[in-house]
Amino acid sequence: MPSEQQRVAMLSVHTSPLDQPGTGDAGGMNVYIAELSRALARRGALVEIFTRATSSALPEAVELDAGDDRVLVHHVPAGPFEGLDKNDLPAQLCAVTAGVLRVGAARPAGWFDVVHAHYWLSGHVGWLAAERWDVPLVHTMHTMARVKNAALAPGDTPEPATRVIGEEQVVAAADALVASTAEEAQDLVGMYDADPARVHVVAPGVDLSVFRPRADRAALRRDLGLPLDRDVVLFAGRIQPLKAPDVLVRALGVLRAAGRPRPALVVLGGPSGRATALQELRALAAAEGVLDDVLFRPPVPRPELARWFAAADLVAMPSRSESFGLVAVEAQAAGTPVVASAVGGLRSCVHDGVSGRQVRGHDPAVWAEALTATLADPAVRGPWRAAARRVAEQYSWDATAEQVLKVYALAAQRRVPLRA
């Protein structure tokens, strides 16, 4: 089916692409949905994104980008506007589904060509919408409960069995599954018994015009209030056990206890899960005696984030699990090497010894050595920075959209119409 005929219902129930990534439930998935939708629209598709309304002040529908009606965001009322945690949302899926179907009912018959759902909650809404409209269901997991539970931080709460069962049902119902890496595809097949013929690997992209190296890093640091006389390590993401910023704080504590030089650590993000996560990380820094070495800053819009990446000497990602690791690609696009856990998609997008360093495990002492050794390596200042940009140039949202359109076509071929 030609892309100009594609009308896509994009589902993101628990978080909106309009939300600021880096706090609450907003993260890489928000960026993924927004950028993929824009790239699909550039190819002639019309995209309607459905998300749960979290305020009575939100309009029923709004353009993702003002003045461009090719991508609309629908705010679907479902349950209380505020006070609902992501884990409370399964009870609202019927209400969300009703709102999505109500919008579809106001359209001409056969309006949507495909439903593309993101995260398991959206998958259940998409399952019913796809059946009602008799169109293929394409699903992107982003994170999986079984993968997350296998890599829990000490004291973190495992994902409940209800989510695991819900994910299994979505995997079985989908006409096509989009995985960001070959490893994620293997997890879908091995952990969720997905049909390999329905699993398609499509890497996410990066906006190379926004995330780019900057010539005058010293001026950037002055503008951002960063030190000019010491190395800067940047953590950008949600403050939660899964992203493991505590490992970096403890690593600074290891260096302090040994009397060794310490880089400045910037924590650029907000709390996720527990409202007290930020205060707990501050308290940990104080207990380790490194509070003066840590600069806490709230999440920032994408153009500003690109400036922080370009200003840093390293971006650190000690995540316990990552389906892809969009931050790593964006940081490398800004010409900044990445030190990352050797987990999930980070093993694919961070080239060990070329554009960054992969670290096995989450031992703070090991991370202290990895950070120190990387910052001391002369190659980091030149060859690694150049290589980082080259690695990022392999990723493009336009290429992602082209591949996703092919997945939509394959899903349409595979689906058996209800009328048959």
Short mmCIF file of C-alpha atoms in Angstrom, two decimals:
data_model
loop_
_atom_site.label_atom_id
_atom_site.label_comp_id
_atom_site.label_asym_id
_atom_site.label_seq_id
_atom_site.Cartn_x
_atom_site.Cartn_y
_atom_site.Cartn_z
CA MET A 1 0.00 0.00 0.00
CA PRO A 2 1.55 3.39 -0.94
CA SER A 3 2.62 5.47 2.02
CA GLU A 4 0.44 8.42 0.97
CA GLN A 5 -2.61 6.25 1.61
CA GLN A 6 -1.50 5.23 5.07
CA ARG A 7 -3.62 6.49 7.93
CA VAL A 8 -1.99 5.35 11.13
CA ALA A 9 -3.59 5.11 14.57
CA MET A 10 -0.59 5.43 16.92
CA LEU A 11 -1.35 4.41 20.51
CA SER A 12 0.59 5.62 23.55
CA VAL A 13 -1.78 5.16 26.46
CA HIS A 14 0.36 5.84 29.52
CA THR A 15 2.53 8.73 28.32
CA SER A 16 2.13 11.48 25.75
CA PRO A 17 4.64 12.45 23.05
CA LEU A 18 3.97 16.03 24.17
CA ASP A 19 5.41 15.32 27.65
CA GLN A 20 8.94 16.37 28.56
CA PRO A 21 11.20 13.27 28.48
CA GLY A 22 13.32 12.61 31.53
CA THR A 23 10.79 12.55 34.34
CA GLY A 24 7.76 10.51 35.40
CA ASP A 25 6.91 7.98 32.71
CA ALA A 26 8.26 10.12 29.87
CA GLY A 27 11.45 8.86 28.27
CA GLY A 28 12.83 7.45 25.07
CA MET A 29 9.47 6.05 24.03
CA ASN A 30 8.00 9.56 23.92
CA VAL A 31 10.79 10.68 21.61
CA TYR A 32 10.43 7.54 19.50
CA ILE A 33 6.70 8.06 18.91
CA ALA A 34 7.00 11.76 18.13
CA GLU A 35 9.95 11.40 15.76
CA LEU A 36 8.59 8.31 14.01
CA SER A 37 5.23 10.05 13.51
CA ARG A 38 6.93 13.09 11.98
CA ALA A 39 9.01 10.91 9.67
CA LEU A 40 5.94 8.93 8.58
CA ALA A 41 4.15 12.21 7.85
CA ARG A 42 7.06 13.33 5.69
CA ARG A 43 6.34 10.23 3.63
CA GLY A 44 2.72 11.19 3.09
CA ALA A 45 1.14 9.27 5.96
CA LEU A 46 -1.50 10.79 8.23
CA VAL A 47 -0.87 9.91 11.87
CA GLU A 48 -3.28 10.20 14.79
CA ILE A 49 -1.75 9.59 18.20
CA PHE A 50 -4.02 8.54 21.08
CA THR A 51 -2.95 9.08 24.69
CA ARG A 52 -4.79 9.31 28.02
CA ALA A 53 -5.78 12.82 29.10
CA THR A 54 -4.04 13.85 32.33
CA SER A 55 -5.63 17.30 32.70
CA SER A 56 -9.07 18.76 32.06
CA ALA A 57 -7.31 21.72 30.41
CA LEU A 58 -5.94 19.61 27.55
CA PRO A 59 -7.70 20.00 24.18
CA GLU A 60 -9.45 16.97 22.72
CA ALA A 61 -7.03 17.06 19.80
CA VAL A 62 -3.92 19.11 19.06
CA GLU A 63 -1.29 19.15 16.36
CA LEU A 64 1.99 17.57 17.43
CA ASP A 65 3.73 20.50 15.73
CA ALA A 66 1.76 23.73 15.45
CA GLY A 67 0.72 24.43 11.87
CA ASP A 68 1.14 20.82 10.71
CA ASP A 69 -2.10 18.82 10.69
CA ARG A 70 -0.47 15.62 9.43
CA VAL A 71 0.15 14.43 13.00
CA LEU A 72 -2.62 14.90 15.57
CA VAL A 73 -2.56 14.01 19.26
CA HIS A 74 -5.90 12.95 20.80
CA HIS A 75 -6.30 13.26 24.58
CA VAL A 76 -8.69 10.50 25.61
CA PRO A 77 -10.52 10.95 28.96
CA ALA A 78 -10.21 7.79 31.06
CA GLY A 79 -10.45 7.83 34.82
CA PRO A 80 -9.23 10.67 37.07
CA PHE A 81 -7.06 13.20 35.28
CA GLU A 82 -4.46 13.13 38.04
CA GLY A 83 -3.25 10.76 40.72
CA LEU A 84 -3.15 7.60 38.63
CA ASP A 85 0.09 5.65 38.56
CA LYS A 86 1.03 3.65 35.46
CA ASN A 87 0.26 0.48 37.43
CA ASP A 88 -3.31 1.73 37.95
CA LEU A 89 -4.00 2.06 34.23
CA PRO A 90 -5.08 -1.52 33.43
CA ALA A 91 -8.39 -0.67 35.12
CA GLN A 92 -8.84 2.22 32.64
CA LEU A 93 -8.13 0.33 29.41
CA CYS A 94 -11.82 -0.14 28.62
CA ALA A 95 -12.38 3.61 28.97
CA VAL A 96 -9.38 4.37 26.77
CA THR A 97 -10.55 1.87 24.15
CA ALA A 98 -14.03 3.40 24.14
CA GLY A 99 -12.52 6.84 23.54
CA VAL A 100 -10.33 5.60 20.69
CA LEU A 101 -13.24 3.80 19.03
CA ARG A 102 -15.42 6.88 19.46
CA VAL A 103 -12.94 8.93 17.42
CA GLY A 104 -12.83 6.18 14.80
CA ALA A 105 -16.61 6.08 14.60
CA ALA A 106 -16.64 9.77 13.64
CA ARG A 107 -14.41 9.01 10.63
CA PRO A 108 -15.55 7.55 7.29
CA ALA A 109 -15.65 3.76 7.15
CA GLY A 110 -12.22 2.22 6.60
CA TRP A 111 -10.42 5.38 7.67
CA PHE A 112 -7.46 3.79 9.47
CA ASP A 113 -5.14 1.42 7.64
CA VAL A 114 -3.08 0.20 10.60
CA VAL A 115 -2.89 0.39 14.37
CA HIS A 116 0.60 0.82 15.83
CA ALA A 117 0.65 0.35 19.60
CA HIS A 118 3.53 1.15 21.97
CA TYR A 119 4.04 -0.60 25.34
CA TRP A 120 1.81 -3.41 26.52
CA LEU A 121 -1.01 -1.20 27.85
CA SER A 122 -1.46 0.34 24.40
CA GLY A 123 -1.27 -3.13 22.90
CA HIS A 124 -4.50 -4.15 24.60
CA VAL A 125 -6.30 -1.06 23.37
CA GLY A 126 -4.85 -1.58 19.90
CA TRP A 127 -5.88 -5.23 19.88
CA LEU A 128 -9.55 -4.28 20.17
CA ALA A 129 -9.31 -1.26 17.86
CA ALA A 130 -7.63 -3.33 15.15
CA GLU A 131 -10.34 -5.98 15.41
CA ARG A 132 -13.09 -3.36 15.27
CA TRP A 133 -11.60 -1.60 12.24
CA ASP A 134 -10.44 -4.85 10.63
CA VAL A 135 -6.87 -3.60 10.14
CA PRO A 136 -3.47 -5.02 11.14
CA LEU A 137 -2.06 -4.54 14.63
CA VAL A 138 1.64 -3.62 14.79
CA HIS A 139 3.18 -3.50 18.24
CA THR A 140 6.42 -2.15 19.71
CA MET A 141 7.14 -3.33 23.26
CA HIS A 142 9.87 -0.79 24.26
CA THR A 143 10.35 -2.64 27.55
CA MET A 144 9.39 -6.15 28.60
CA ALA A 145 8.55 -7.30 32.12
CA ARG A 146 10.54 -10.54 31.92
CA VAL A 147 13.64 -8.72 30.70
CA LYS A 148 13.29 -6.04 33.36
CA ASN A 149 12.69 -8.56 36.15
CA ALA A 150 15.84 -10.46 35.17
CA ALA A 151 17.92 -7.33 35.80
CA LEU A 152 16.27 -5.73 38.84
CA ALA A 153 18.22 -3.34 41.02
CA PRO A 154 18.57 -4.40 44.67
CA GLY A 155 15.33 -3.55 46.46
CA ASP A 156 13.47 -2.68 43.27
CA THR A 157 9.92 -4.03 42.84
CA PRO A 158 9.47 -6.68 40.15
CA GLU A 159 6.87 -6.21 37.45
CA PRO A 160 3.65 -8.07 38.35
CA ALA A 161 2.42 -11.27 36.76
CA THR A 162 -0.55 -9.38 35.30
CA ARG A 163 1.83 -7.41 33.09
CA VAL A 164 3.65 -10.55 31.97
CA ILE A 165 0.35 -12.17 31.01
CA GLY A 166 -0.78 -8.98 29.27
CA GLU A 167 2.43 -8.87 27.25
CA GLU A 168 2.03 -12.50 26.23
CA GLN A 169 -1.47 -11.76 24.97
CA VAL A 170 -0.34 -8.75 22.93
CA VAL A 171 2.53 -10.70 21.39
CA ALA A 172 0.12 -13.43 20.35
CA ALA A 173 -2.43 -10.97 18.94
CA ALA A 174 -0.09 -8.71 16.95
CA ASP A 175 0.22 -9.15 13.20
CA ALA A 176 3.74 -7.72 13.42
CA LEU A 177 6.16 -6.88 16.22
CA VAL A 178 8.82 -4.19 15.87
CA ALA A 179 12.04 -4.75 17.82
CA SER A 180 14.79 -2.13 18.05
CA THR A 181 17.65 -4.64 18.05
CA ALA A 182 18.32 -8.26 17.17
CA GLU A 183 18.68 -8.98 20.89
CA GLU A 184 15.20 -7.63 21.59
CA ALA A 185 13.87 -9.79 18.76
CA GLN A 186 15.50 -12.82 20.37
CA ASP A 187 13.89 -11.94 23.71
CA LEU A 188 10.46 -11.75 22.05
CA VAL A 189 10.92 -15.18 20.52
CA GLY A 190 12.68 -16.84 23.45
CA MET A 191 10.81 -15.30 26.38
CA TYR A 192 7.38 -14.69 24.84
CA ASP A 193 7.15 -17.40 22.17
CA ALA A 194 6.68 -14.82 19.41
CA ASP A 195 6.43 -16.11 15.86
CA PRO A 196 9.86 -15.23 14.35
CA ALA A 197 8.17 -14.45 11.02
CA ARG A 198 6.21 -11.65 12.70
CA VAL A 199 9.20 -10.02 14.41
CA HIS A 200 10.97 -7.25 12.49
CA VAL A 201 14.12 -5.45 13.62
CA VAL A 202 13.95 -1.71 12.95
CA ALA A 203 16.48 0.55 14.67
CA PRO A 204 15.28 3.92 15.99
CA GLY A 205 16.82 7.11 14.62
CA VAL A 206 18.38 10.37 15.72
CA ASP A 207 17.95 13.96 14.57
CA LEU A 208 21.47 14.71 13.36
CA SER A 209 20.67 18.39 12.81
CA VAL A 210 19.77 18.89 16.48
CA PHE A 211 22.30 16.53 18.05
CA ARG A 212 25.66 17.60 16.61
CA PRO A 213 29.17 18.45 17.79
CA ARG A 214 29.87 22.03 18.83
CA ALA A 215 33.08 23.88 18.01
CA ASP A 216 33.36 25.97 21.18
CA ARG A 217 32.81 23.57 24.08
CA ALA A 218 34.35 26.01 26.56
CA ALA A 219 31.69 28.61 25.72
CA LEU A 220 29.00 25.95 26.07
CA ARG A 221 30.27 25.03 29.51
CA ARG A 222 30.27 28.63 30.63
CA ASP A 223 26.69 29.05 29.40
CA LEU A 224 25.58 25.89 31.21
CA GLY A 225 27.44 26.65 34.43
CA LEU A 226 29.84 23.71 34.07
CA PRO A 227 33.42 23.71 35.37
CA LEU A 228 36.18 24.45 32.88
CA ASP A 229 38.97 22.94 34.99
CA ARG A 230 37.75 19.36 35.44
CA ASP A 231 36.17 16.55 33.46
CA VAL A 232 32.38 16.38 33.23
CA VAL A 233 30.38 13.15 33.14
CA LEU A 234 26.70 13.50 32.23
CA PHE A 235 23.79 11.24 33.16
CA ALA A 236 20.60 12.13 31.26
CA GLY A 237 17.43 10.23 32.07
CA ARG A 238 14.82 9.38 34.62
CA ILE A 239 15.97 8.98 38.21
CA GLN A 240 14.90 5.42 38.96
CA PRO A 241 16.58 2.10 39.88
CA LEU A 242 16.37 0.80 36.29
CA LYS A 243 18.53 3.67 34.99
CA ALA A 244 20.91 3.26 37.98
CA PRO A 245 22.28 6.78 38.50
CA ASP A 246 23.13 5.63 42.04
CA VAL A 247 25.94 3.53 40.54
CA LEU A 248 27.63 6.71 39.30
CA VAL A 249 27.26 8.45 42.66
CA ARG A 250 28.73 5.42 44.44
CA ALA A 251 31.57 5.33 41.90
CA LEU A 252 32.46 8.90 42.87
CA GLY A 253 32.41 7.72 46.48
CA VAL A 254 34.91 4.99 45.62
CA LEU A 255 37.25 7.55 44.04
CA ARG A 256 36.90 9.86 47.05
CA ALA A 257 37.69 7.06 49.51
CA ALA A 258 40.83 6.24 47.50
CA GLY A 259 41.90 9.89 47.40
CA ARG A 260 41.76 9.93 43.60
CA PRO A 261 40.60 12.79 41.32
CA ARG A 262 36.90 12.85 40.61
CA PRO A 263 35.02 14.21 37.60
CA ALA A 264 32.01 16.42 38.04
CA LEU A 265 28.79 14.45 37.60
CA VAL A 266 25.73 16.11 36.08
CA VAL A 267 22.40 14.39 36.75
CA LEU A 268 20.00 15.78 34.17
CA GLY A 269 16.55 14.34 34.88
CA GLY A 270 13.60 14.04 37.20
CA PRO A 271 12.15 11.38 39.49
CA SER A 272 10.27 8.42 38.06
CA GLY A 273 8.29 5.84 40.02
CA ARG A 274 8.98 7.14 43.52
CA ALA A 275 8.39 10.85 44.05
CA THR A 276 11.28 10.86 46.52
CA ALA A 277 13.82 9.41 44.05
CA LEU A 278 15.64 12.70 43.56
CA GLN A 279 15.88 13.39 47.29
CA GLU A 280 17.16 9.83 47.84
CA LEU A 281 19.89 10.30 45.24
CA ARG A 282 20.91 13.61 46.85
CA ALA A 283 21.05 11.88 50.23
CA LEU A 284 23.23 9.13 48.78
CA ALA A 285 25.62 11.72 47.36
CA ALA A 286 25.83 13.37 50.78
CA ALA A 287 26.43 10.02 52.48
CA GLU A 288 29.23 9.23 50.01
CA GLY A 289 30.78 12.65 50.67
CA VAL A 290 30.47 13.72 47.03
CA LEU A 291 27.46 16.04 47.09
CA ASP A 292 29.66 18.94 45.95
CA ASP A 293 30.72 16.87 42.93
CA VAL A 294 27.17 16.30 41.69
CA LEU A 295 25.17 18.91 39.80
CA PHE A 296 21.43 18.16 39.76
CA ARG A 297 19.44 19.72 36.93
CA PRO A 298 15.84 19.15 35.71
CA PRO A 299 15.14 17.62 32.28
CA VAL A 300 15.36 20.02 29.36
CA PRO A 301 13.88 20.27 25.83
CA ARG A 302 15.65 18.45 23.01
CA PRO A 303 17.70 21.35 21.59
CA GLU A 304 18.95 22.18 25.09
CA LEU A 305 19.73 18.51 25.78
CA ALA A 306 21.92 18.48 22.67
CA ARG A 307 23.97 21.33 24.14
CA TRP A 308 24.50 19.43 27.40
CA PHE A 309 25.64 16.35 25.48
CA ALA A 310 28.11 18.38 23.41
CA ALA A 311 29.52 20.07 26.52
CA ALA A 312 30.25 16.85 28.42
CA ASP A 313 33.44 14.79 28.24
CA LEU A 314 31.47 11.57 28.65
CA VAL A 315 27.85 10.48 28.84
CA ALA A 316 27.32 7.62 31.29
CA MET A 317 24.51 5.07 31.05
CA PRO A 318 24.72 2.50 33.86
CA SER A 319 21.24 1.15 33.01
CA ARG A 320 20.29 -2.31 34.21
CA SER A 321 18.15 -2.85 31.12
CA GLU A 322 17.67 -0.94 27.84
CA SER A 323 15.69 -2.11 24.84
CA PHE A 324 17.74 0.31 22.71
CA GLY A 325 19.27 3.30 24.50
CA LEU A 326 18.30 6.38 22.52
CA VAL A 327 20.34 8.65 24.81
CA ALA A 328 23.50 6.82 23.74
CA VAL A 329 22.89 7.51 20.05
CA GLU A 330 21.95 11.15 20.67
CA ALA A 331 25.08 11.69 22.79
CA GLN A 332 27.29 10.15 20.12
CA ALA A 333 25.59 12.33 17.48
CA ALA A 334 26.81 15.29 19.57
CA GLY A 335 30.33 13.88 19.32
CA THR A 336 30.47 12.68 22.92
CA PRO A 337 31.71 9.17 23.82
CA VAL A 338 29.47 6.98 25.97
CA VAL A 339 30.32 4.68 28.86
CA ALA A 340 27.43 2.25 29.14
CA SER A 341 26.36 -1.00 30.72
CA ALA A 342 26.82 -3.98 28.43
CA VAL A 343 23.08 -4.69 28.37
CA GLY A 344 20.31 -4.78 25.76
CA GLY A 345 20.51 -2.34 22.89
CA LEU A 346 23.49 -0.53 24.41
CA ARG A 347 25.65 -3.43 23.23
CA SER A 348 24.68 -2.54 19.65
CA CYS A 349 24.78 1.26 19.61
CA VAL A 350 27.88 1.86 21.77
CA HIS A 351 30.95 0.56 19.93
CA ASP A 352 33.30 -0.68 22.63
CA GLY A 353 36.76 0.84 22.29
CA VAL A 354 35.72 2.90 19.28
CA SER A 355 33.05 5.40 20.33
CA GLY A 356 32.76 4.46 23.96
CA ARG A 357 33.22 1.77 26.55
CA GLN A 358 30.94 -1.06 27.67
CA VAL A 359 30.99 -2.01 31.34
CA ARG A 360 29.87 -5.39 32.63
CA GLY A 361 27.87 -5.32 35.83
CA HIS A 362 27.08 -2.48 38.21
CA ASP A 363 29.86 -2.65 40.78
CA PRO A 364 30.67 0.99 41.68
CA ALA A 365 34.39 0.14 41.92
CA VAL A 366 34.35 -1.23 38.37
CA TRP A 367 32.51 1.87 37.16
CA ALA A 368 34.99 4.13 38.95
CA GLU A 369 37.83 2.45 37.07
CA ALA A 370 35.94 2.57 33.76
CA LEU A 371 35.22 6.29 34.05
CA THR A 372 38.76 7.12 35.16
CA ALA A 373 40.42 5.02 32.47
CA THR A 374 38.20 6.44 29.74
CA LEU A 375 38.74 10.06 30.75
CA ALA A 376 42.50 9.44 30.93
CA ASP A 377 42.64 7.97 27.41
CA PRO A 378 43.92 10.60 24.92
CA ALA A 379 41.85 8.93 22.18
CA VAL A 380 38.66 10.07 23.91
CA ARG A 381 39.49 13.70 23.18
CA GLY A 382 39.83 13.16 19.43
CA PRO A 383 39.35 9.80 17.68
CA TRP A 384 36.53 8.63 19.96
CA ARG A 385 34.63 11.88 19.48
CA ALA A 386 34.90 11.62 15.71
CA ALA A 387 33.96 7.94 15.78
CA ALA A 388 30.96 8.69 18.01
CA ARG A 389 29.50 10.97 15.37
CA ARG A 390 30.12 8.38 12.64
CA VAL A 391 28.32 5.73 14.69
CA ALA A 392 25.30 8.02 15.16
CA GLU A 393 25.18 8.81 11.45
CA GLN A 394 24.12 5.21 10.85
CA TYR A 395 20.78 6.02 12.47
CA SER A 396 18.04 8.08 10.82
CA TRP A 397 14.36 8.60 11.60
CA ASP A 398 13.66 8.72 7.87
CA ALA A 399 15.24 5.28 7.46
CA THR A 400 13.24 4.07 10.49
CA ALA A 401 10.00 5.32 8.92
CA GLU A 402 10.79 3.61 5.61
CA GLN A 403 11.30 0.30 7.38
CA VAL A 404 8.19 0.72 9.54
CA LEU A 405 6.08 1.36 6.43
CA LYS A 406 7.36 -1.94 5.05
CA VAL A 407 6.36 -3.64 8.31
CA TYR A 408 2.87 -2.14 7.98
CA ALA A 409 2.61 -3.60 4.47
CA LEU A 410 3.79 -7.04 5.62
CA ALA A 411 1.34 -6.98 8.54
CA ALA A 412 -1.50 -6.14 6.14
CA GLN A 413 -0.54 -9.08 3.95
CA ARG A 414 -0.40 -11.43 6.92
CA ARG A 415 -3.68 -10.38 8.51
CA VAL A 416 -6.75 -12.42 7.59
CA PRO A 417 -9.62 -9.94 7.16
CA LEU A 418 -12.63 -10.59 9.38
CA ARG A 419 -14.90 -10.54 6.37
CA ALA A 420 -13.03 -13.60 5.04
#
